[in-house]
Tab-separated table of C-alpha atoms in Angstrom:
chain	number	residue	atom	x	y	z
A	227	MET	CA	-238.898	91.287	-54.846
A	228	SER	CA	-236.307	92.697	-57.858
A	229	ALA	CA	-233.331	94.602	-56.630
A	230	SER	CA	-234.239	98.104	-59.220
A	231	GLY	CA	-237.389	98.482	-57.806
A	232	GLY	CA	-236.561	98.624	-54.298
A	233	THR	CA	-233.420	101.001	-55.040
A	234	LYS	CA	-235.220	103.214	-57.257
A	235	ALA	CA	-237.961	104.098	-54.148
A	236	ILE	CA	-234.323	104.054	-51.185
A	237	VAL	CA	-233.301	106.715	-53.949
A	238	ALA	CA	-235.917	108.900	-53.957
A	239	ALA	CA	-236.673	108.600	-50.348
A	240	LEU	CA	-232.890	109.544	-50.161
A	241	ALA	CA	-232.982	112.732	-52.330
A	242	ALA	CA	-236.196	113.671	-50.376
A	243	ASN	CA	-234.922	113.193	-47.417
A	244	LEU	CA	-231.745	115.078	-47.585
A	245	ALA	CA	-233.769	118.231	-49.219
A	246	ILE	CA	-236.201	117.850	-46.867
A	247	ALA	CA	-233.711	117.832	-43.609
A	248	VAL	CA	-232.180	121.310	-44.683
A	249	ALA	CA	-234.855	122.886	-45.092
A	250	LYS	CA	-236.142	121.995	-41.340
A	251	PHE	CA	-232.910	122.708	-39.884
A	252	VAL	CA	-232.960	126.164	-41.485
A	253	ALA	CA	-236.754	126.683	-40.463
A	254	PHE	CA	-235.981	125.714	-36.940
A	255	LEU	CA	-233.218	128.047	-37.006
A	256	PHE	CA	-235.433	131.036	-37.671
A	257	SER	CA	-238.933	129.817	-35.531
A	258	GLY	CA	-236.608	128.243	-32.541
A	259	SER	CA	-239.909	125.347	-33.015
A	260	SER	CA	-239.011	121.965	-31.188
A	261	SER	CA	-241.092	119.892	-33.843
A	262	MET	CA	-239.214	121.467	-36.766
A	263	LEU	CA	-235.828	120.014	-35.409
A	264	ALA	CA	-237.686	116.953	-34.159
A	265	GLU	CA	-238.768	116.794	-37.911
A	266	SER	CA	-235.915	117.653	-38.508
A	267	VAL	CA	-233.523	114.484	-36.992
A	268	HIS	CA	-236.183	112.690	-37.899
A	269	SER	CA	-235.280	113.464	-41.820
A	270	VAL	CA	-231.901	113.102	-41.147
A	271	ALA	CA	-232.312	109.648	-39.638
A	272	ASP	CA	-234.228	108.430	-42.420
A	273	SER	CA	-231.697	109.886	-44.803
A	274	GLY	CA	-229.199	108.069	-42.848
A	275	ASN	CA	-230.935	104.319	-42.938
A	276	GLN	CA	-231.899	104.868	-46.680
A	277	ALA	CA	-227.462	105.135	-46.751
A	278	LEU	CA	-227.897	102.197	-45.069
A	279	LEU	CA	-230.398	100.292	-47.186
A	280	LEU	CA	-228.180	101.008	-50.214
A	281	VAL	CA	-224.826	99.582	-47.983
A	282	GLY	CA	-226.467	96.746	-47.209
A	283	GLY	CA	-227.639	95.393	-50.990
A	284	LYS	CA	-224.001	96.317	-52.438
A	285	LYS	CA	-222.648	94.019	-49.445
A	286	ALA	CA	-225.247	91.531	-49.744
A	287	GLN	CA	-223.701	91.159	-53.764
A	288	ARG	CA	-220.236	89.723	-52.573
A	289	GLN	CA	-220.056	86.521	-53.826
A	290	ALA	CA	-219.727	83.184	-51.726
A	291	THR	CA	-216.873	82.171	-49.340
A	292	PRO	CA	-215.805	78.667	-47.684
A	293	GLN	CA	-216.080	80.561	-44.328
A	294	HIS	CA	-219.912	81.659	-45.841
A	295	PRO	CA	-221.245	79.904	-48.337
A	296	PHE	CA	-224.416	80.408	-48.951
A	297	GLY	CA	-223.566	84.238	-49.623
A	298	TYR	CA	-224.189	87.418	-48.254
A	299	GLY	CA	-228.087	87.695	-48.707
A	300	ARG	CA	-228.808	88.041	-45.656
A	301	GLU	CA	-226.522	91.374	-45.494
A	302	ARG	CA	-230.052	92.919	-46.222
A	303	TYR	CA	-231.705	91.796	-43.106
A	304	ILE	CA	-229.109	92.962	-40.831
A	305	TYR	CA	-229.125	96.419	-42.247
A	306	ALA	CA	-232.994	96.733	-42.431
A	307	PHE	CA	-232.383	95.873	-38.647
A	308	LEU	CA	-229.810	98.117	-37.679
A	309	VAL	CA	-232.870	101.149	-39.510
A	310	SER	CA	-235.383	99.894	-36.762
A	311	ILE	CA	-232.553	100.938	-33.803
A	312	VAL	CA	-231.452	104.009	-35.446
A	313	LEU	CA	-234.793	105.193	-36.033
A	314	PHE	CA	-235.818	103.597	-32.834
A	315	SER	CA	-233.207	105.822	-31.144
A	316	VAL	CA	-232.076	108.943	-33.264
A	317	GLY	CA	-235.472	109.841	-33.977
A	318	GLY	CA	-238.330	108.282	-31.450
A	319	MET	CA	-235.860	108.868	-28.583
A	320	PHE	CA	-234.966	111.950	-29.492
A	321	ALA	CA	-238.099	113.282	-30.386
A	322	LEU	CA	-239.360	112.446	-26.914
A	323	TYR	CA	-236.585	114.580	-25.340
A	324	GLU	CA	-237.513	117.532	-26.942
A	325	GLY	CA	-240.738	117.491	-26.651
A	326	TYR	CA	-240.667	117.554	-22.384
A	327	GLU	CA	-237.921	119.821	-22.867
A	328	LYS	CA	-240.102	122.567	-25.009
A	329	ILE	CA	-243.210	121.406	-22.410
A	330	LYS	CA	-241.383	122.020	-19.549
A	331	ASN	CA	-239.653	125.270	-20.558
A	332	PRO	CA	-241.580	126.645	-23.754
A	333	HIS	CA	-241.213	129.455	-25.614
A	334	GLU	CA	-243.083	131.789	-27.926
A	335	LEU	CA	-242.489	130.566	-31.649
A	336	GLU	CA	-240.257	133.245	-34.271
A	337	HIS	CA	-241.090	133.679	-38.095
A	338	TRP	CA	-243.836	131.132	-38.052
A	339	TYR	CA	-244.023	131.483	-41.798
A	340	TRP	CA	-240.496	129.392	-42.281
A	341	PRO	CA	-241.802	125.747	-40.172
A	342	VAL	CA	-245.491	126.946	-41.885
A	343	GLY	CA	-243.729	126.890	-45.213
A	344	VAL	CA	-241.468	124.026	-44.714
A	345	LEU	CA	-243.815	122.062	-42.927
A	346	VAL	CA	-245.934	122.190	-46.566
A	347	PHE	CA	-242.770	121.484	-48.833
A	348	ALA	CA	-241.770	118.735	-46.891
A	349	ILE	CA	-245.409	117.435	-47.715
A	350	ILE	CA	-245.599	117.752	-51.079
A	351	ALA	CA	-241.355	115.796	-51.131
A	352	GLU	CA	-242.466	112.512	-48.766
A	353	GLY	CA	-245.510	112.197	-50.864
A	354	PHE	CA	-243.319	111.910	-53.603
A	355	SER	CA	-241.223	109.378	-52.718
A	356	PHE	CA	-243.978	108.021	-50.647
A	357	ARG	CA	-245.436	107.937	-54.161
A	358	THR	CA	-242.862	106.242	-56.014
A	359	ALA	CA	-242.781	103.415	-53.211
A	360	ILE	CA	-246.099	102.646	-53.182
A	361	LYS	CA	-245.556	102.129	-56.769
A	362	GLU	CA	-242.382	99.951	-56.932
A	363	SER	CA	-244.410	97.620	-54.424
A	364	ASN	CA	-248.016	97.374	-56.361
A	365	THR	CA	-245.718	95.268	-59.264
A	366	LEU	CA	-244.869	92.707	-56.785
A	367	ARG	CA	-247.775	93.147	-53.955
A	368	GLY	CA	-250.218	91.320	-56.217
A	369	ASP	CA	-253.654	90.445	-54.176
A	370	HIS	CA	-252.052	90.617	-50.995
A	371	SER	CA	-252.842	93.549	-49.218
A	372	TRP	CA	-250.659	96.291	-47.694
A	373	LYS	CA	-250.356	94.795	-44.131
A	374	GLU	CA	-249.684	91.200	-45.656
A	375	PHE	CA	-247.130	92.462	-48.095
A	376	VAL	CA	-245.027	94.382	-45.408
A	377	ARG	CA	-245.166	90.852	-43.580
A	378	ARG	CA	-245.243	88.752	-46.074
A	379	ALA	CA	-242.118	90.530	-48.093
A	380	LYS	CA	-238.969	88.365	-48.117
A	381	ALA	CA	-236.748	91.604	-49.330
A	382	PRO	CA	-237.166	94.228	-46.612
A	383	GLU	CA	-236.321	97.215	-48.296
A	384	LEU	CA	-239.886	98.620	-50.301
A	385	PRO	CA	-241.590	97.381	-46.305
A	386	VAL	CA	-239.065	99.885	-44.824
A	387	VAL	CA	-239.059	102.785	-47.319
A	388	LEU	CA	-243.061	102.590	-46.872
A	389	LEU	CA	-243.417	102.295	-43.794
A	390	GLU	CA	-240.992	105.322	-42.642
A	391	ASP	CA	-242.473	107.562	-45.439
A	392	LEU	CA	-246.106	107.220	-43.823
A	393	GLY	CA	-244.749	107.530	-40.239
A	394	ALA	CA	-243.328	110.995	-42.325
A	395	LEU	CA	-246.301	112.367	-43.718
A	396	ILE	CA	-248.222	111.561	-40.230
A	397	GLY	CA	-245.256	113.124	-38.236
A	398	LEU	CA	-245.320	116.023	-40.767
A	399	VAL	CA	-248.989	116.858	-40.656
A	400	LEU	CA	-248.754	116.310	-36.707
A	401	ALA	CA	-245.946	118.781	-36.178
A	402	LEU	CA	-248.413	121.075	-38.811
A	403	GLY	CA	-251.027	120.275	-36.291
A	404	GLY	CA	-248.369	121.228	-33.343
A	405	VAL	CA	-247.281	124.564	-34.506
A	406	GLY	CA	-251.012	125.605	-35.583
A	407	LEU	CA	-252.574	125.179	-32.108
A	408	ALA	CA	-249.159	127.316	-30.901
A	409	LEU	CA	-249.317	129.954	-33.089
A	410	ALA	CA	-253.309	129.392	-32.652
A	411	THR	CA	-253.317	129.557	-28.958
A	412	GLY	CA	-251.023	131.861	-28.838
A	413	ASP	CA	-249.148	128.781	-26.011
A	414	SER	CA	-245.969	126.881	-27.188
A	415	VAL	CA	-246.321	123.883	-25.400
A	416	TRP	CA	-248.329	122.548	-28.163
A	417	ASP	CA	-245.668	122.523	-30.192
A	418	GLY	CA	-243.722	120.462	-27.435
A	419	ILE	CA	-247.253	117.887	-27.635
A	420	GLY	CA	-246.952	117.084	-31.646
A	421	THR	CA	-243.292	116.963	-30.945
A	422	LEU	CA	-243.731	114.076	-28.354
A	423	CYS	CA	-246.530	112.673	-30.282
A	424	ILE	CA	-244.292	112.071	-33.411
A	425	GLY	CA	-241.489	110.355	-30.652
A	426	VAL	CA	-244.171	108.382	-29.820
A	427	LEU	CA	-245.029	107.623	-33.636
A	428	LEU	CA	-241.513	106.596	-34.546
A	429	ILE	CA	-241.043	104.341	-31.596
A	430	LEU	CA	-244.070	102.022	-32.733
A	431	ILE	CA	-242.674	102.382	-36.249
A	432	ALA	CA	-239.338	100.947	-35.373
A	433	LEU	CA	-240.445	98.661	-33.335
A	434	VAL	CA	-243.012	97.068	-35.654
A	435	LEU	CA	-239.396	96.960	-38.993
A	436	ALA	CA	-238.128	95.742	-35.852
A	437	ALA	CA	-240.049	92.727	-34.919
A	438	GLU	CA	-240.487	92.246	-39.185
A	439	THR	CA	-236.513	92.570	-39.544
A	440	LYS	CA	-235.809	90.041	-36.317
A	441	SER	CA	-238.543	87.316	-38.395
A	442	LEU	CA	-236.360	87.624	-41.592
A	443	LEU	CA	-232.650	87.180	-39.949
A	444	LEU	CA	-234.269	84.278	-37.659
A	445	GLY	CA	-235.423	82.619	-41.314
A	446	GLU	CA	-238.375	82.851	-42.928
A	447	ALA	CA	-239.767	79.569	-45.390
A	448	ALA	CA	-240.805	80.234	-48.674
A	449	GLY	CA	-244.350	81.726	-48.981
A	450	PRO	CA	-247.352	79.197	-49.342
A	451	GLU	CA	-247.440	80.273	-53.559
A	452	ALA	CA	-243.565	79.253	-53.845
A	453	THR	CA	-244.390	76.229	-51.770
A	454	GLU	CA	-247.000	74.891	-53.556
A	455	LYS	CA	-244.683	75.138	-56.972
A	456	ILE	CA	-241.825	73.543	-54.914
A	457	GLU	CA	-244.063	70.888	-53.573
A	458	ALA	CA	-245.901	70.452	-57.500
A	459	ALA	CA	-242.375	70.476	-59.257
A	460	THR	CA	-240.481	67.652	-57.321
A	461	VAL	CA	-242.985	64.544	-57.390
A	462	ASP	CA	-242.972	63.158	-61.349
A	463	GLY	CA	-245.052	61.077	-59.984
A	464	ASP	CA	-242.780	57.428	-61.553
A	465	THR	CA	-239.363	57.808	-59.778
A	466	VAL	CA	-240.488	60.239	-57.243
A	467	THR	CA	-243.701	59.712	-55.378
A	468	ARG	CA	-244.248	61.321	-52.785
A	469	ILE	CA	-242.451	64.436	-50.442
A	470	ILE	CA	-241.857	62.838	-46.799
A	471	HIS	CA	-241.257	66.314	-45.459
A	472	MET	CA	-239.336	69.697	-46.687
A	473	ARG	CA	-238.231	72.326	-45.089
A	474	THR	CA	-237.549	75.666	-46.694
A	475	LEU	CA	-235.068	77.810	-45.640
A	476	HIS	CA	-234.902	81.908	-46.792
A	477	ILE	CA	-230.856	82.763	-46.911
A	478	GLY	CA	-231.554	85.888	-48.759
A	479	PRO	CA	-234.241	87.624	-50.314
A	480	GLU	CA	-234.054	86.171	-53.976
A	481	GLU	CA	-232.341	82.772	-52.391
A	482	LEU	CA	-233.687	80.039	-50.973
A	483	LEU	CA	-232.976	76.462	-49.460
A	484	VAL	CA	-234.812	73.271	-49.623
A	485	ALA	CA	-234.168	70.483	-48.272
A	486	ALA	CA	-236.816	67.330	-48.900
A	487	LYS	CA	-236.829	64.267	-48.076
A	488	ILE	CA	-237.814	62.122	-51.140
A	489	ALA	CA	-240.647	58.796	-51.407
A	490	VAL	CA	-238.769	57.109	-54.413
A	491	ARG	CA	-239.824	53.150	-56.023
A	492	HIS	CA	-237.690	50.271	-54.032
A	493	ASP	CA	-236.768	48.708	-56.780
A	494	ASP	CA	-235.687	51.919	-58.382
A	495	THR	CA	-231.381	51.768	-59.495
A	496	ALA	CA	-228.667	53.865	-57.796
A	497	ALA	CA	-228.627	54.988	-60.949
A	498	GLU	CA	-232.600	55.930	-62.426
A	499	ILE	CA	-232.781	57.436	-59.118
A	500	ALA	CA	-229.516	59.894	-59.004
A	501	ALA	CA	-231.471	60.908	-62.704
A	502	ALA	CA	-234.399	61.695	-60.774
A	503	ILE	CA	-233.047	63.817	-58.478
A	504	ASN	CA	-231.819	65.855	-61.048
A	505	ALA	CA	-234.586	66.100	-62.562
A	506	ALA	CA	-236.406	67.174	-59.612
A	507	GLU	CA	-234.096	69.741	-59.248
A	508	THR	CA	-233.997	71.343	-62.767
A	509	ARG	CA	-238.099	71.111	-62.152
A	510	ILE	CA	-237.488	73.156	-59.433
A	511	ARG	CA	-235.429	75.827	-60.460
A	512	GLU	CA	-237.476	76.551	-63.153
A	513	ALA	CA	-240.557	76.848	-60.983
A	514	VAL	CA	-239.001	79.173	-58.699
A	515	PRO	CA	-235.786	80.232	-59.742
A	516	ILE	CA	-234.976	81.676	-56.355
A	517	ALA	CA	-234.162	78.418	-54.975
A	518	ARG	CA	-230.584	78.006	-55.448
A	519	VAL	CA	-230.008	75.438	-52.982
A	520	ILE	CA	-231.397	72.572	-53.687
A	521	TYR	CA	-230.924	68.665	-51.147
A	522	LEU	CA	-232.856	66.036	-52.322
A	523	GLU	CA	-232.489	62.999	-49.463
A	524	PRO	CA	-234.479	59.673	-51.458
A	525	ASP	CA	-236.100	57.344	-49.077
A	526	ILE	CA	-238.469	54.670	-49.374
A	527	TYR	CA	-242.200	55.477	-48.440
A	528	SER	CA	-243.704	53.893	-45.120
A	529	GLU	CA	-246.585	54.387	-44.067
A	530	ALA	CA	-245.867	52.709	-40.502
A	531	GLU	CA	-243.772	55.839	-39.889
A	532	ALA	CA	-245.532	58.699	-41.304
A	533	ALA	CA	-248.103	57.400	-38.347
A	534	LYS	CA	-245.864	58.332	-35.657
A	535	GLY	CA	-245.586	61.840	-36.613
A	536	ALA	CA	-242.106	63.947	-36.977
A	537	ASP	CA	-239.664	63.224	-34.360
A	538	PRO	CA	-239.616	66.461	-31.886
A	539	GLU	CA	-236.301	65.596	-31.264
A	540	ALA	CA	-234.805	65.614	-34.771
A	541	THR	CA	-236.411	68.975	-35.187
A	542	PRO	CA	-234.257	72.224	-35.313
A	543	GLY	CA	-235.639	74.225	-31.889
A	544	GLY	CA	-237.352	70.835	-30.888
A	545	PRO	CA	-236.984	69.649	-27.204
A	546	THR	CA	-234.093	67.979	-26.410
A	547	SER	CA	-233.607	64.438	-24.882
A	548	PRO	CA	-233.423	63.772	-20.924
A	549	ASP	CA	-230.049	62.430	-22.087
A	550	ALA	CA	-229.059	65.071	-24.232
A	551	ALA	CA	-229.464	68.320	-21.222
A	552	HIS	CA	-226.210	66.396	-19.427
């Protein structure tokens, strides 16, 4: 995912949400609609979220230091996770509270044309933002479904903006429905019910975002396509005969660590092996440009050792031996 594409979608969403937030607050002041207040806070939360994504993208560009030798690429994951927390707490929980209060203590809507007009305007503005996010995502999505794109994307910005904009559009429809039913029936409890629905929606989206960004924070491997390219580029069939085992890890959205034990011929000299490793690293970087950090360890392939399978105690996260526990 290109940084420029993500930034363009974020800026479009930020501009739309700031304008919408102001309009919603004005409509709330004139009408007293709890749906409008919930949507106002939702837009403010979304604006803050886009600001967080921009800050995370800026911080991620810092150069590596001795204390952080692999750089700061994961800053983008951290700020995306903060977005899910803000959306859950500020957006979702506030909407649930406001909806409960409106149902418990309903009061008649005033100047109904304000919330209706603002909601229509907000749907148009959010639709523009959503269209921009879809357009930027389509250049990277390829043949994957939208669900696969959100789950597989290593850069968090576009999936976050897509889900936020989708939630905003559905929330606006819910708010419009709540206000409409309140006007049609003369019972403003419907306005509170619409607000509760908005709160549930925001919490669900926040939980999805939290789950996806948590996975990125823990560290995800390269996707199947990138893995296949790395494997094909590593083996030359001459000095490097096969990959014994390999691990990949995203240390940032556009930074990949590759560590592999490769099989070399037993009669190759140290100079030949070193030259083969350098050549393999060059081929890997050409095939997968985001492979920034590459560690290749030469070894002699053994059928007997391979038949034993992987050692779980040597695998990160694997079980420890009884002795190691004491």
